[in-house]
Amino acid sequence: MSTPLTLAAIGSVFAERSGVINIALEGMMLAGAFAGFLVAYLTGNVWLGLCSAVGVGALLGLVHSFVCVSLGGDQIVSGIAINVLSLGLTGSLSRMIFGVTPSLGSVPRLPVIGVPLLSHIPVLGPALFQQTLLVYLSIALVPAAAFVLFRTHWGRSIRAVGEHPRAAHSAGISVYRCRYVAVALSGMLAGLAGAFLSVGQVGAFGENMTAGRGFIALAAVYFGKLDPVGAFFASLLFGGADALQLRLQTLFGTQVPVDLFLMFPYVLAFLTLAGFVGRATMPAASGTPYTKE
Amino acid sequence: MRISLKRSTGDVALSAALAGAPVWAVPGALLLVAVIMLGIGTNPTAAFGALADGAFGSPYSLGITINKATPLILAGLGALFSFRAGVFNIGQEGQLYLGGLAATWIGISLTNLPPVFHIFVSLAGGFAAGALWAFVPAILKTRRGVNEIISTLLLNYVAMYLVSFLAFGPLRGPETANYQTAPVAASAELPFILPATRLHAGFLVALACVIAIYVVLWRTPFGLEVRAVGSSPRAARHAGIDVSRTVVLTVLISGGLAGLAGAVEILGVQHVLMGYFSPGYGYSGIVAALIGQSHPAGTLVASVFLGALRAGGSQMQRAAGVPVTMAYVTEGIMVLFVIAGVALRHRAYVPKITHVA
């Protein structure tokens, strides 16, 4: 349950660090979920589905960057527009291609890969080492992202651009290029996260199936203080909450309305933000477009 | 943050709105939507024809269009009011749900009130509930610096599931087969105001709010404070304005207007409370405010346009096979065109985000 949150959150750490708020995460995930499902359905190949989800995410990332970085438009407004657009496009296309059904057929799911030896450990083994490739990828991404962000020149550039774009510009860093790449990366990983939901988990696409998970991933980024490792643990927490509410649904769903359980991850995300995230977690230039002078 | 108070009168803001991007953003977006329709193998002319007929073809359909525009106007006013203070309250959807919940509860339980008075109490309850739901992120923003964008978004989902839970369980009506509450008392229903249509008095409430918000923003000292905080919180603080207080008050009014949107939808159209009763009215209200350049008059016009998209959508689906969800595509593209256009004209007009409270 944590994997899509982790993927989307890690990507978003880069976008937020570069000074671009990406609430379009939700729309990017939804578009990835649909594109991944559609291509996997048409070609019968899950991997092609994943690739196109990444591509569609990148495309929306470029739209977001074009509007907010090149044109200097408002980042929140652009995010809202992309979310609405994505909801409409995926809904319309899925209705036109598959008809009005809440959930569609099934495509071959991602194969489960067991780690030799480790997957035979009782109880923990299957849970940790009997997973799809995307789960391992999302975990491997955490140290990789931390390394890139804090130990490489490019990572330093991203952070510089988010904190003080003018100074970064003077130091010869291209503010526009850094932000474009960071937001596109965020889109790619969000697209992949969406595809994980549709072709990885349920093998189906439902209208608006992300249901706010993009916003939860964004909450994980803030709760994790814009740090890949922090964002990972926050994703684990929120993903765990989601898994717990699903479990409670199957246990008590007949006696208690399921909406009470569905609410739980959002309440938890809200409470952690309200309780633990204070001021000054955002980079100084967050939300402000940069204009060359 | 640029310090600029030169756009201080509503008339200037209105002329800027009218002369600005939205005028070409609408046909531009429609053209792009037509291209998409061609791309998916449908006939755009037939689709737009059916859409226009379904939205404006008869007094009855015009009434439906206005009814669908009404919650958008109110939620849109809520959005623009907070945008003007530089606060991104985008929790209209959740505040709308809470407003609908409160209005239903009052509409069902306080039955011994005089008819007109009962309507007003129910509407006021909707306003108060929406304001209360918005108060939480507002106080978190000013006291603890919690980003209101993400907190209001998360609360949307909490509110949606909360209302669904209540309609499903505790508030479920005794004699209903569906998961919904009992209907509100007839004395709390908003009356129909045009013969042979279902146009209800909620539209008049919305119109009154358009005028009220215009007056508050551009003709009162409080409105000046709101806009000063929106232009530059730092300058406003130097000018002696209590920024935190202004932000909280602004968000209360903003949430209240969204709550009112939920209340008029229940009291005027649905009469019972069901889970998931809002088809995204809160989000589309934000879209209306953005297309309307955060001006009450612009938001009114944009809301009627978006209401027409929703009202004519089903006829478009029947006649041309274009799904109703194409309305969202149009909304999204239109907003992108509007920001692009505004940003191209001069990069400062769209209300700015302030992360400092």
GROMACS .gro file of C-alpha atoms in nm, chain A residues 21 23 26 63 66-67 69-82 84-85 87-89 91-93 95-96 100 176 207-208 211-216 218-219 222 256-260 262-263 265-267 269-270 273-280 282 286-293, chain B residues 1-2 36 40-42 83 88 90 136-137 140-147 149-155 157-165 168-170 276 283 286-287 290 317 321-333 335-336 339-341 343-344 347 350-353 355-357:
model
  144
   21ILE     CA    1   0.472   2.314  -0.559
   23ILE     CA    2  -0.037   1.957  -0.632
   26GLU     CA    3  -0.294   1.364  -0.801
   63VAL     CA    4   0.286   2.112  -1.899
   66PHE     CA    5   0.579   2.526  -1.898
   67VAL     CA    6   0.295   2.710  -1.726
   69VAL     CA    7   0.834   2.805  -1.494
   70SER     CA    8   0.844   2.943  -1.847
   71LEU     CA    9   0.528   3.153  -1.828
   72GLY     CA   10   0.557   3.231  -1.457
   73GLY     CA   11   0.195   3.130  -1.397
   74ASP     CA   12   0.066   3.035  -1.056
   75GLN     CA   13   0.172   2.688  -0.943
   76ILE     CA   14  -0.138   2.606  -0.742
   77VAL     CA   15  -0.371   2.719  -1.017
   78SER     CA   16  -0.181   2.516  -1.274
   79GLY     CA   17  -0.194   2.215  -1.041
   80ILE     CA   18  -0.570   2.246  -1.001
   81ALA     CA   19  -0.611   2.276  -1.378
   82ILE     CA   20  -0.402   1.966  -1.445
   84VAL     CA   21  -0.931   1.864  -1.333
   85LEU     CA   22  -0.804   1.801  -1.686
   87LEU     CA   23  -0.992   1.363  -1.417
   88GLY     CA   24  -1.188   1.464  -1.728
   89LEU     CA   25  -0.960   1.306  -1.987
   91GLY     CA   26  -1.292   0.960  -1.736
   92SER     CA   27  -1.394   1.049  -2.092
   93LEU     CA   28  -1.149   0.813  -2.260
   95ARG     CA   29  -1.603   0.572  -2.093
   96MET     CA   30  -1.552   0.599  -2.469
  100VAL     CA   31  -1.950   0.325  -1.840
  176TYR     CA   32   1.455   2.690  -1.566
  207GLU     CA   33  -1.268   0.637  -1.271
  208ASN     CA   34  -1.088   0.863  -1.023
  211ALA     CA   35  -0.906   0.914  -0.486
  212GLY     CA   36  -0.674   1.170  -0.329
  213ARG     CA   37  -0.366   0.948  -0.290
  214GLY     CA   38  -0.164   1.215  -0.470
  215PHE     CA   39  -0.251   1.460  -0.195
  216ILE     CA   40  -0.160   1.205   0.071
  218LEU     CA   41   0.223   1.534  -0.094
  219ALA     CA   42   0.140   1.532   0.277
  222TYR     CA   43   0.584   1.772   0.394
  256VAL     CA   44  -1.997  -0.022   1.047
  257PRO     CA   45  -2.028   0.189   0.728
  258VAL     CA   46  -1.703   0.162   0.532
  259ASP     CA   47  -1.674   0.540   0.495
  260LEU     CA   48  -1.557   0.561   0.852
  262LEU     CA   49  -1.198   0.517   0.425
  263MET     CA   50  -1.163   0.845   0.610
  265PRO     CA   51  -0.569   0.776   0.613
  266TYR     CA   52  -0.682   1.134   0.537
  267VAL     CA   53  -0.747   1.209   0.902
  269ALA     CA   54  -0.231   1.269   0.721
  270PHE     CA   55  -0.411   1.583   0.834
  273LEU     CA   56   0.059   1.782   0.930
  274ALA     CA   57  -0.124   1.977   1.197
  275GLY     CA   58   0.073   1.829   1.482
  276PHE     CA   59   0.429   1.792   1.361
  277VAL     CA   60   0.499   2.007   1.061
  278GLY     CA   61   0.577   2.357   1.166
  279ARG     CA   62   0.704   2.659   0.981
  280ALA     CA   63   1.002   2.682   0.752
  282MET     CA   64   0.952   2.488   0.251
  286SER     CA   65   0.881   2.794  -0.301
  287GLY     CA   66   0.578   2.897  -0.501
  288THR     CA   67   0.738   3.197  -0.666
  289PRO     CA   68   0.818   3.204  -1.035
  290TYR     CA   69   1.165   3.315  -1.134
  291THR     CA   70   1.205   3.582  -1.397
  292LYS     CA   71   1.537   3.645  -1.558
  293GLU     CA   72   1.632   4.010  -1.549
  294MET     CA   73   0.674   3.961  -0.317
  295ARG     CA   74   0.589   4.274  -0.510
  329ILE     CA   75  -0.994   1.635  -2.889
  333ILE     CA   76  -1.173   1.046  -3.033
  334GLY     CA   77  -1.399   1.013  -3.335
  335THR     CA   78  -1.699   1.229  -3.248
  376PHE     CA   79  -0.748   3.426  -0.300
  381PHE     CA   80  -0.528   2.933  -0.101
  383ILE     CA   81  -0.909   2.508  -0.188
  429VAL     CA   82  -0.941   2.459   1.145
  430PRO     CA   83  -0.692   2.500   0.856
  433LEU     CA   84  -0.339   2.603   1.185
  434LYS     CA   85  -0.197   2.832   0.918
  435THR     CA   86  -0.175   3.140   1.135
  436ARG     CA   87  -0.070   2.969   1.460
  437ARG     CA   88   0.152   2.687   1.339
  438GLY     CA   89   0.234   2.779   0.980
  439VAL     CA   90   0.066   2.469   0.839
  440ASN     CA   91   0.031   2.500   0.462
  442ILE     CA   92  -0.329   2.416   0.045
  443ILE     CA   93  -0.261   2.061   0.153
  444SER     CA   94  -0.462   2.079   0.476
  445THR     CA   95  -0.778   2.202   0.302
  446LEU     CA   96  -0.736   1.938   0.030
  447LEU     CA   97  -0.706   1.656   0.285
  448LEU     CA   98  -1.009   1.785   0.476
  450TYR     CA   99  -1.183   1.384   0.168
  451VAL     CA  100  -1.250   1.371   0.542
  452ALA     CA  101  -1.570   1.574   0.493
  453MET     CA  102  -1.686   1.367   0.196
  454TYR     CA  103  -1.647   1.038   0.383
  455LEU     CA  104  -1.790   1.187   0.703
  456VAL     CA  105  -2.112   1.295   0.529
  457SER     CA  106  -2.138   0.962   0.352
  458PHE     CA  107  -2.091   0.781   0.683
  461PHE     CA  108  -2.536   0.577   0.563
  462GLY     CA  109  -2.562   0.525   0.936
  463PRO     CA  110  -2.657   0.764   1.216
  569TYR     CA  111  -2.117   1.190  -0.231
  576TYR     CA  112  -1.366   2.217  -0.731
  579ILE     CA  113  -1.259   2.725  -0.778
  580VAL     CA  114  -1.233   2.688  -1.156
  583LEU     CA  115  -1.005   3.140  -1.165
  610GLN     CA  116  -2.378   1.241  -2.442
  614GLY     CA  117  -2.177   1.017  -2.775
  615VAL     CA  118  -1.941   1.256  -2.598
  616PRO     CA  119  -1.911   1.162  -2.229
  617VAL     CA  120  -2.029   1.419  -1.973
  618THR     CA  121  -1.683   1.408  -1.819
  619MET     CA  122  -1.571   1.618  -2.117
  620ALA     CA  123  -1.694   1.912  -1.907
  621TYR     CA  124  -1.393   1.862  -1.678
  622VAL     CA  125  -1.159   1.852  -1.977
  623THR     CA  126  -1.300   2.186  -2.090
  624GLU     CA  127  -1.263   2.330  -1.740
  625GLY     CA  128  -0.901   2.218  -1.706
  626ILE     CA  129  -0.796   2.345  -2.046
  628VAL     CA  130  -0.791   2.736  -1.661
  629LEU     CA  131  -0.457   2.652  -1.823
  632ILE     CA  132  -0.319   3.140  -1.646
  633ALA     CA  133  -0.107   3.121  -1.957
  634GLY     CA  134  -0.283   3.426  -2.100
  636ALA     CA  135   0.104   3.533  -1.732
  637LEU     CA  136   0.182   3.637  -2.087
  640ARG     CA  137   0.314   3.843  -1.481
  643VAL     CA  138  -0.315   3.644  -1.060
  644PRO     CA  139  -0.346   3.658  -0.682
  645LYS     CA  140  -0.022   3.546  -0.527
  646ILE     CA  141   0.041   3.274  -0.279
  648HIS     CA  142   0.345   3.139   0.270
  649VAL     CA  143   0.391   3.389   0.549
  650ALA     CA  144   0.092   3.427   0.771
   0.00000   0.00000   0.00000
